[in-house]
PDB file of C-alpha atoms in Angstrom:
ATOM      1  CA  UNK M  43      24.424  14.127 -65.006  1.00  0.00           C
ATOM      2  CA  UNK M  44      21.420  12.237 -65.030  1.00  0.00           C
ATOM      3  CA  UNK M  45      17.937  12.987 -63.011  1.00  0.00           C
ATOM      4  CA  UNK M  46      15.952  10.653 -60.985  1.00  0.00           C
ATOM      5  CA  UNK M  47      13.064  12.872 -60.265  1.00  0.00           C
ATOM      6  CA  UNK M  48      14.096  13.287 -56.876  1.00  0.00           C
ATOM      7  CA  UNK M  49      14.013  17.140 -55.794  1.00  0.00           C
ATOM      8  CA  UNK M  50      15.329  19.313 -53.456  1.00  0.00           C
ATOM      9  CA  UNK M  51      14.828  21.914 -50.556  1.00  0.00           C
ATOM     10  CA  UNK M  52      11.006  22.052 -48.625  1.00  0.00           C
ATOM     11  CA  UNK M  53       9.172  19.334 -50.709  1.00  0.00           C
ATOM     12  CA  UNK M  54      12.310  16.594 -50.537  1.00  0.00           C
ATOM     13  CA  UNK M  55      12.238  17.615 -46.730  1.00  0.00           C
ATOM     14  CA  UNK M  56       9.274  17.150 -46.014  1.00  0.00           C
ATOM     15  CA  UNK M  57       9.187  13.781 -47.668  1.00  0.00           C
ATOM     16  CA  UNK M  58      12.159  12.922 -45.699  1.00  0.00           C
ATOM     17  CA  UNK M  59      10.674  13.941 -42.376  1.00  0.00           C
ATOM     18  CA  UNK M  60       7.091  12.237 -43.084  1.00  0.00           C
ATOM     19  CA  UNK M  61       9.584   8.952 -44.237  1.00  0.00           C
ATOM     20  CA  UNK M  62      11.687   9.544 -40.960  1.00  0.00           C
ATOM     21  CA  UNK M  63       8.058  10.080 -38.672  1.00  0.00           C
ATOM     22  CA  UNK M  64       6.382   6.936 -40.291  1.00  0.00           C
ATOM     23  CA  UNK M  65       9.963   4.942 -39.105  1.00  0.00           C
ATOM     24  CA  UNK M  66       9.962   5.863 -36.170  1.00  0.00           C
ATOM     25  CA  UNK M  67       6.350   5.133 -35.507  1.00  0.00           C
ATOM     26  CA  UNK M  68       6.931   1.802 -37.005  1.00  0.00           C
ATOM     27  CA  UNK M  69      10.108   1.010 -34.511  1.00  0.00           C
ATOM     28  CA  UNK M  70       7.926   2.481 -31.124  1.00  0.00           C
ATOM     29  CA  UNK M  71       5.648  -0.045 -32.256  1.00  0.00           C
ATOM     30  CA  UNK M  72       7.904  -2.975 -32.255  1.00  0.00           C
ATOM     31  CA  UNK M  73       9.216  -2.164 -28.938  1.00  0.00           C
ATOM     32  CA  UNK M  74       6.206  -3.045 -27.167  1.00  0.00           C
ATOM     33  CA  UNK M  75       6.351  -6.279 -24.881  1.00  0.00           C
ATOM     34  CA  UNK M  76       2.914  -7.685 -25.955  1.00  0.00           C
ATOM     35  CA  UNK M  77       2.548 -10.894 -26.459  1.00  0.00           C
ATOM     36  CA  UNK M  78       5.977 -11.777 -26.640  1.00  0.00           C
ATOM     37  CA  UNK M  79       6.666 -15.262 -24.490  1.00  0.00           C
ATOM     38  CA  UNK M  80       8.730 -15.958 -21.144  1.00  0.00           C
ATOM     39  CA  UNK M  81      12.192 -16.477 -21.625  1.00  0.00           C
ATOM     40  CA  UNK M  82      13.161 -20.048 -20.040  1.00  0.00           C
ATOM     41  CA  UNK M  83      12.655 -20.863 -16.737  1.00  0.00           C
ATOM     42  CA  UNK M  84      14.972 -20.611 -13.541  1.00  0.00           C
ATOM     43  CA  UNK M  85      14.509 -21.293 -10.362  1.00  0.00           C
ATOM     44  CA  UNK M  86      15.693 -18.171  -9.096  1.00  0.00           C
ATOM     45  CA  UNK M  87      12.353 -16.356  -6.267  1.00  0.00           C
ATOM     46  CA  UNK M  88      12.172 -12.546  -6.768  1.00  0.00           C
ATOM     47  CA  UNK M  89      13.242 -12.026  -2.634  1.00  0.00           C
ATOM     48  CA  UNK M  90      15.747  -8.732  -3.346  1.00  0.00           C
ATOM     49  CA  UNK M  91      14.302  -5.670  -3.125  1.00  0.00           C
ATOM     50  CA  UNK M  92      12.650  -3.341  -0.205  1.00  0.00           C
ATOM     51  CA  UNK M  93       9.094  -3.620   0.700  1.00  0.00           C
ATOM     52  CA  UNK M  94       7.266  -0.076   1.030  1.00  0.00           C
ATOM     53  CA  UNK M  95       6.217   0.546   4.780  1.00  0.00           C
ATOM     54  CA  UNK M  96       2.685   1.461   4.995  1.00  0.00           C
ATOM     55  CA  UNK M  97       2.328   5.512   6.224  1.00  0.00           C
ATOM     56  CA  UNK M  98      -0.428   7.665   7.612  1.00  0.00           C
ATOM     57  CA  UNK M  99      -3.170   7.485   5.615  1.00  0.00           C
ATOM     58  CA  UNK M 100      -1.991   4.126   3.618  1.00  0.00           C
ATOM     59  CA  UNK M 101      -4.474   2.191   2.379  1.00  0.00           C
ATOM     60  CA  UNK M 102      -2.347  -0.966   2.408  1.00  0.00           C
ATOM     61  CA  UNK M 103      -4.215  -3.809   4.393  1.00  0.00           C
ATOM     62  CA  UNK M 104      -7.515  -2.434   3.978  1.00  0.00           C
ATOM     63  CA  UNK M 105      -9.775  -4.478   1.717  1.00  0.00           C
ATOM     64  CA  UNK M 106     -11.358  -1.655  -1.131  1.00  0.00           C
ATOM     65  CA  UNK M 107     -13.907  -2.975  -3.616  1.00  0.00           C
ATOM     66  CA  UNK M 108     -13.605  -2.463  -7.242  1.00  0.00           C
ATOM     67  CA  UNK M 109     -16.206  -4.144  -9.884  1.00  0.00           C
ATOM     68  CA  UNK M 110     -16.499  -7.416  -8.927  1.00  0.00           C
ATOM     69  CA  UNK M 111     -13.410  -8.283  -6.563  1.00  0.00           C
ATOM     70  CA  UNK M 112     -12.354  -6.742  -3.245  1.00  0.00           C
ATOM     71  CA  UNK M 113      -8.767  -6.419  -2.807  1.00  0.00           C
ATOM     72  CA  UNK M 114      -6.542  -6.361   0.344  1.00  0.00           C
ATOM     73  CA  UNK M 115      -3.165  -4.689  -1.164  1.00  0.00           C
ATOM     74  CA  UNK M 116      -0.643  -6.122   1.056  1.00  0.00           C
ATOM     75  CA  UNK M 117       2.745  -5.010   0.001  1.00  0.00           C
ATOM     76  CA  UNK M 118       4.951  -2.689  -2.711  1.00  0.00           C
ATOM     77  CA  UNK M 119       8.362  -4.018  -3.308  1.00  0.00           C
ATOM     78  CA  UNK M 120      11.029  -2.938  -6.172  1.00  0.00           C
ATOM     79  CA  UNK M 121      12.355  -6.211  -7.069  1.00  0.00           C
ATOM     80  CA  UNK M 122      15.346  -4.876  -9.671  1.00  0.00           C
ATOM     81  CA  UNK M 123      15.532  -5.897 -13.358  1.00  0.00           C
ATOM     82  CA  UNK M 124      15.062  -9.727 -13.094  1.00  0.00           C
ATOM     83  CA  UNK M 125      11.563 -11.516 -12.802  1.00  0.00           C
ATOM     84  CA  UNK M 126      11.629 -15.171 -11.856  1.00  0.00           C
ATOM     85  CA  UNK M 127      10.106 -18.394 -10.922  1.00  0.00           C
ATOM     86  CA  UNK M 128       9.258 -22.014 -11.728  1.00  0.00           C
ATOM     87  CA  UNK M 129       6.732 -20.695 -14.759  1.00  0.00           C
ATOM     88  CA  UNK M 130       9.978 -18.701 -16.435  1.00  0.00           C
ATOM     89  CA  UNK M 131      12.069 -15.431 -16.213  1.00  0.00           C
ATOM     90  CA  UNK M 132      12.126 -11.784 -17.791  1.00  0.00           C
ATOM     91  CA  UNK M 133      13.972  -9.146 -17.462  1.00  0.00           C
ATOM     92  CA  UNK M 134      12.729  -5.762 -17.192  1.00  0.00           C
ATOM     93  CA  UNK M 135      13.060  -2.697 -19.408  1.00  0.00           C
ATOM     94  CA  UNK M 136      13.457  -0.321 -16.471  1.00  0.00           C
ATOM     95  CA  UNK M 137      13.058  -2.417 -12.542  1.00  0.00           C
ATOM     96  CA  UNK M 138      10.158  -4.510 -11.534  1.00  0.00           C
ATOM     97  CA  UNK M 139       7.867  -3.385  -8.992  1.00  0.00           C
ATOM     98  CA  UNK M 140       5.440  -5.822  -7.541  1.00  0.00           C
ATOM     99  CA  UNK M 141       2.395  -5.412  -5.718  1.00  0.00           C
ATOM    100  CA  UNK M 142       0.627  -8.702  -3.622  1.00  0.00           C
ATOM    101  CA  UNK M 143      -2.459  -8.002  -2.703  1.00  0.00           C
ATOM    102  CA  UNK M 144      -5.515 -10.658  -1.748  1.00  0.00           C
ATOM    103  CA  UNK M 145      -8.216 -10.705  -4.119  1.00  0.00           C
ATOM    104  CA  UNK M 146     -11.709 -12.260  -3.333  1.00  0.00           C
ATOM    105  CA  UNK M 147     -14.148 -12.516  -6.074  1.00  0.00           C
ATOM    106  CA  UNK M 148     -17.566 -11.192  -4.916  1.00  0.00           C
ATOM    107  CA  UNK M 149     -19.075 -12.644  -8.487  1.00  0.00           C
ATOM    108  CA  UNK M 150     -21.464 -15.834  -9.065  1.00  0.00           C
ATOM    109  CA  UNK M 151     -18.759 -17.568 -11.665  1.00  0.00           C
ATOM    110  CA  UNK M 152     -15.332 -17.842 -11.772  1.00  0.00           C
ATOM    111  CA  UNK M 153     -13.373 -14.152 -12.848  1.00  0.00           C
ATOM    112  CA  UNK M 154      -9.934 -13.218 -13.928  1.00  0.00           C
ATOM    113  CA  UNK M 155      -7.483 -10.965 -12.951  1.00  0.00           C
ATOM    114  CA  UNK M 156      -6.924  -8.593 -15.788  1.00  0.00           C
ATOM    115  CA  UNK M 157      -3.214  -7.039 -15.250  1.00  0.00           C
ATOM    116  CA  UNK M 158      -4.408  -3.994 -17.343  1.00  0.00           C
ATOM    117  CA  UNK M 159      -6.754  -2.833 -15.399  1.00  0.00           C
ATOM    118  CA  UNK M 160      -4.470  -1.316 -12.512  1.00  0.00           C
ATOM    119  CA  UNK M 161      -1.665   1.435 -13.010  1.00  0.00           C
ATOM    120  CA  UNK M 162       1.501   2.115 -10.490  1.00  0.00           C
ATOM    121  CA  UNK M 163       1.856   5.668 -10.118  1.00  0.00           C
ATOM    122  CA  UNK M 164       4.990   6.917  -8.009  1.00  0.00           C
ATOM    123  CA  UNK M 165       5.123  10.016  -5.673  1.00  0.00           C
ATOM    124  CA  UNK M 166       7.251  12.128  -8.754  1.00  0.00           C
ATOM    125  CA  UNK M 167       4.175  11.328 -11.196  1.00  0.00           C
ATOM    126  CA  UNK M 168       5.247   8.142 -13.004  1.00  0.00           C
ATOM    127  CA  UNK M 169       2.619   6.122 -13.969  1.00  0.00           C
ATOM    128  CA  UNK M 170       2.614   2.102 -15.173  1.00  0.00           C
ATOM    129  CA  UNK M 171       0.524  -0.452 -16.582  1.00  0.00           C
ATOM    130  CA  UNK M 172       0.853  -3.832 -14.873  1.00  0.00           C
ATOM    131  CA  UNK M 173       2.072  -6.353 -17.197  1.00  0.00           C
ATOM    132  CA  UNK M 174       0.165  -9.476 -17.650  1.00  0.00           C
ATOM    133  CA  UNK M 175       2.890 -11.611 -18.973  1.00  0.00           C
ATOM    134  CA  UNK M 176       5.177 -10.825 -16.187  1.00  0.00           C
ATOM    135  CA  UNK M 177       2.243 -11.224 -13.679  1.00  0.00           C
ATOM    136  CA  UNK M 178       1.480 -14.502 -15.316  1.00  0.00           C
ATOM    137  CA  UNK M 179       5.224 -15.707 -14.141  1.00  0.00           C
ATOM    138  CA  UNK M 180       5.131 -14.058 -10.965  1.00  0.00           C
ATOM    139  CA  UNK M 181       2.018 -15.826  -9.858  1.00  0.00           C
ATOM    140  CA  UNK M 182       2.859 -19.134 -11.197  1.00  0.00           C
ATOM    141  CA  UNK M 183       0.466 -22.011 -10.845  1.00  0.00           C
ATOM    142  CA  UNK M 184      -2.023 -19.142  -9.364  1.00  0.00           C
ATOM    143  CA  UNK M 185      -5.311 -19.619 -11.123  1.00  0.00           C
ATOM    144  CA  UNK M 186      -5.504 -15.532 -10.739  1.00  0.00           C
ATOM    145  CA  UNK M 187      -5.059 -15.140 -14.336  1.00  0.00           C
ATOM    146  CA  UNK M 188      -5.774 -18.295 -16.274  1.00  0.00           C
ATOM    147  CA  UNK M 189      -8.441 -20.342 -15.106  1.00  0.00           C
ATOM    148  CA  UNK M 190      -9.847 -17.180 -13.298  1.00  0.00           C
ATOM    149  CA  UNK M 191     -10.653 -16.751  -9.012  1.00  0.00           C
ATOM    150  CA  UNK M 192     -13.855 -19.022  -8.338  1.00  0.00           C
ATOM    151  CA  UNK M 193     -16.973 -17.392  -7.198  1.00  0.00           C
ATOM    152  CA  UNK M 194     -16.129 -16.670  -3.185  1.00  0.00           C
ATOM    153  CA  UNK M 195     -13.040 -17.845  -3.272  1.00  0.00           C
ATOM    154  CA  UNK M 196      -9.549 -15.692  -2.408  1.00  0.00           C
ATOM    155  CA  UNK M 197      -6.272 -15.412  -3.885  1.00  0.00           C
ATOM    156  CA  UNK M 198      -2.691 -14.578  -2.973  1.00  0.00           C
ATOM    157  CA  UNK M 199      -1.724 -12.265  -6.411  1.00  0.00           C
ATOM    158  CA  UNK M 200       1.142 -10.676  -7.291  1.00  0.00           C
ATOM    159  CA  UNK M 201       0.804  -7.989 -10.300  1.00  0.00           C
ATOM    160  CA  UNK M 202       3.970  -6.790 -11.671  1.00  0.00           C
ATOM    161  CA  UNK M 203       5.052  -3.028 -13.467  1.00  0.00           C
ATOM    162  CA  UNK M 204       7.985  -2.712 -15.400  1.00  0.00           C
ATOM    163  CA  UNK M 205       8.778   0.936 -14.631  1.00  0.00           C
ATOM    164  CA  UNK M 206      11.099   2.451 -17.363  1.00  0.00           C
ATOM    165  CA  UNK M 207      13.147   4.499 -16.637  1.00  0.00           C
ATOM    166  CA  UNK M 208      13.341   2.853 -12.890  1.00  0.00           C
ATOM    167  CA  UNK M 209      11.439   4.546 -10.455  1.00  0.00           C
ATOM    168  CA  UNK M 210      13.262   7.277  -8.777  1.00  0.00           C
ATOM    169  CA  UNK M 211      10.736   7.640  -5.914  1.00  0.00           C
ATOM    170  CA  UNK M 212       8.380   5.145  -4.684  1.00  0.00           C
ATOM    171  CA  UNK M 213       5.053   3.759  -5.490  1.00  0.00           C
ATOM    172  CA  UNK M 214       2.186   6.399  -3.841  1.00  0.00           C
ATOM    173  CA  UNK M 215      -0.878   4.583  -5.505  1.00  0.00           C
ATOM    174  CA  UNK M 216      -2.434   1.812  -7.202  1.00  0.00           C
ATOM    175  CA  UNK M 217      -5.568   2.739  -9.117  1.00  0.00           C
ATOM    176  CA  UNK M 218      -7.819  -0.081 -10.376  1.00  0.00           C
ATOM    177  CA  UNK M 219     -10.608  -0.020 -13.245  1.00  0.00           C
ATOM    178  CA  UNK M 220     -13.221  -1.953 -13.747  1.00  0.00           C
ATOM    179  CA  UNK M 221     -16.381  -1.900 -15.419  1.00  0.00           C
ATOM    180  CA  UNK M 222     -16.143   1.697 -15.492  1.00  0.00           C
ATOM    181  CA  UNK M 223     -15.462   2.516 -12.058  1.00  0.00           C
ATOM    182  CA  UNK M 224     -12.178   3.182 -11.228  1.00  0.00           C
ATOM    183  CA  UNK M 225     -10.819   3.578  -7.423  1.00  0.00           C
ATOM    184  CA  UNK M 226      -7.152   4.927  -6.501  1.00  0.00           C
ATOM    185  CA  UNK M 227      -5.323   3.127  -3.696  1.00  0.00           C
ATOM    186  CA  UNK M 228      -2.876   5.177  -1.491  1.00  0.00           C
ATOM    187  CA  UNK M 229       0.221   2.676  -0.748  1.00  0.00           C
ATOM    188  CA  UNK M 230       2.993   5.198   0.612  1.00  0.00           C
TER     189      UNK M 230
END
């Protein structure tokens, strides 16, 4: 029987298990959502879904300043696993929770909204970026995250999590960074 130089027992397992490691990295890395483009549009509204009631000590409807925007956070509402509107649809890898808040830019020129800047975390410790692609369809024509808020000026935005696994308790807090400071919001 011929030999191809491949051996056996620790060093063959070991090159298996660095070979297996290195796949596995590669495949977590594919799964990301970044940068991948809205599925076509529908003109499905994301209405479904239950709206968080503010509690003692809630911080929803009280303006909090982070950086150079103040935001009102207005509502917390699990939407399910479908995102849609007239700018296009997506479907979540867990359920969609969305946050509308006002923003007002305190700044001299006109600022965006940058989705990865605030994180969802939920009373059992699960914590989410926002997604900006998802928050992009959710606020439509909204100049929130494309042309940017002008200086002064307030906007209705909606920022969107993809929680996954879905959340199995509800949204407690939204933190917000910016510019190094960083500010957690009680919701629930």
């Amino acid at each position: 029987m011929q030999s191809f130089g491949v051996g056996t027992g620790r060093p063959r397992s070991l090159a298996i298990a660095t070979i297996a490691l290195a796949g596995g990295l590669a495949l977590a890395a594919c799964s990301s959502d970044s940068g991948s483009a809205p599925s076509t549009p529908s003109v499905k509204s994301p209405t479904s879904g239950t709206a968080a009631p503010a509690t003692e000590g809630s911080q929803l409807g009280q303006p909090v300043t982070v950086g150079s925007f103040t935001y009102t956070i207005e509502s917390v509402k699990n939407i399910g696993k479908t995102l849609s509107s007239d700018e296009g649809e997506s479907l979540a890898q867990g359920e969609f929770v969305v946050v509308k808040m006002a923003v007002t830019n305190n700044g001299s020129a006109p600022a965006n909204v940058v989705a990865s800047n605030f994180t969802a975390t939920t009373a059992n410790g699960q914590a989410v970026q926002a997604q900006e692609n998802d928050s992009v369809i959710a606020n439509g024509t909204n100049p929130a995250f494309r042309q940017g808020i002008g200086a002064g000026k307030t906007e209705q935005v909606s920022l969107v999590f993809d929680f996954s696994p879905a959340p199995k308790s509800p949204v407690t807090q939204i933190e917000i960074t910016d510019n190094g400071e960083s500010v957690a919001i009680k919701v629930a």
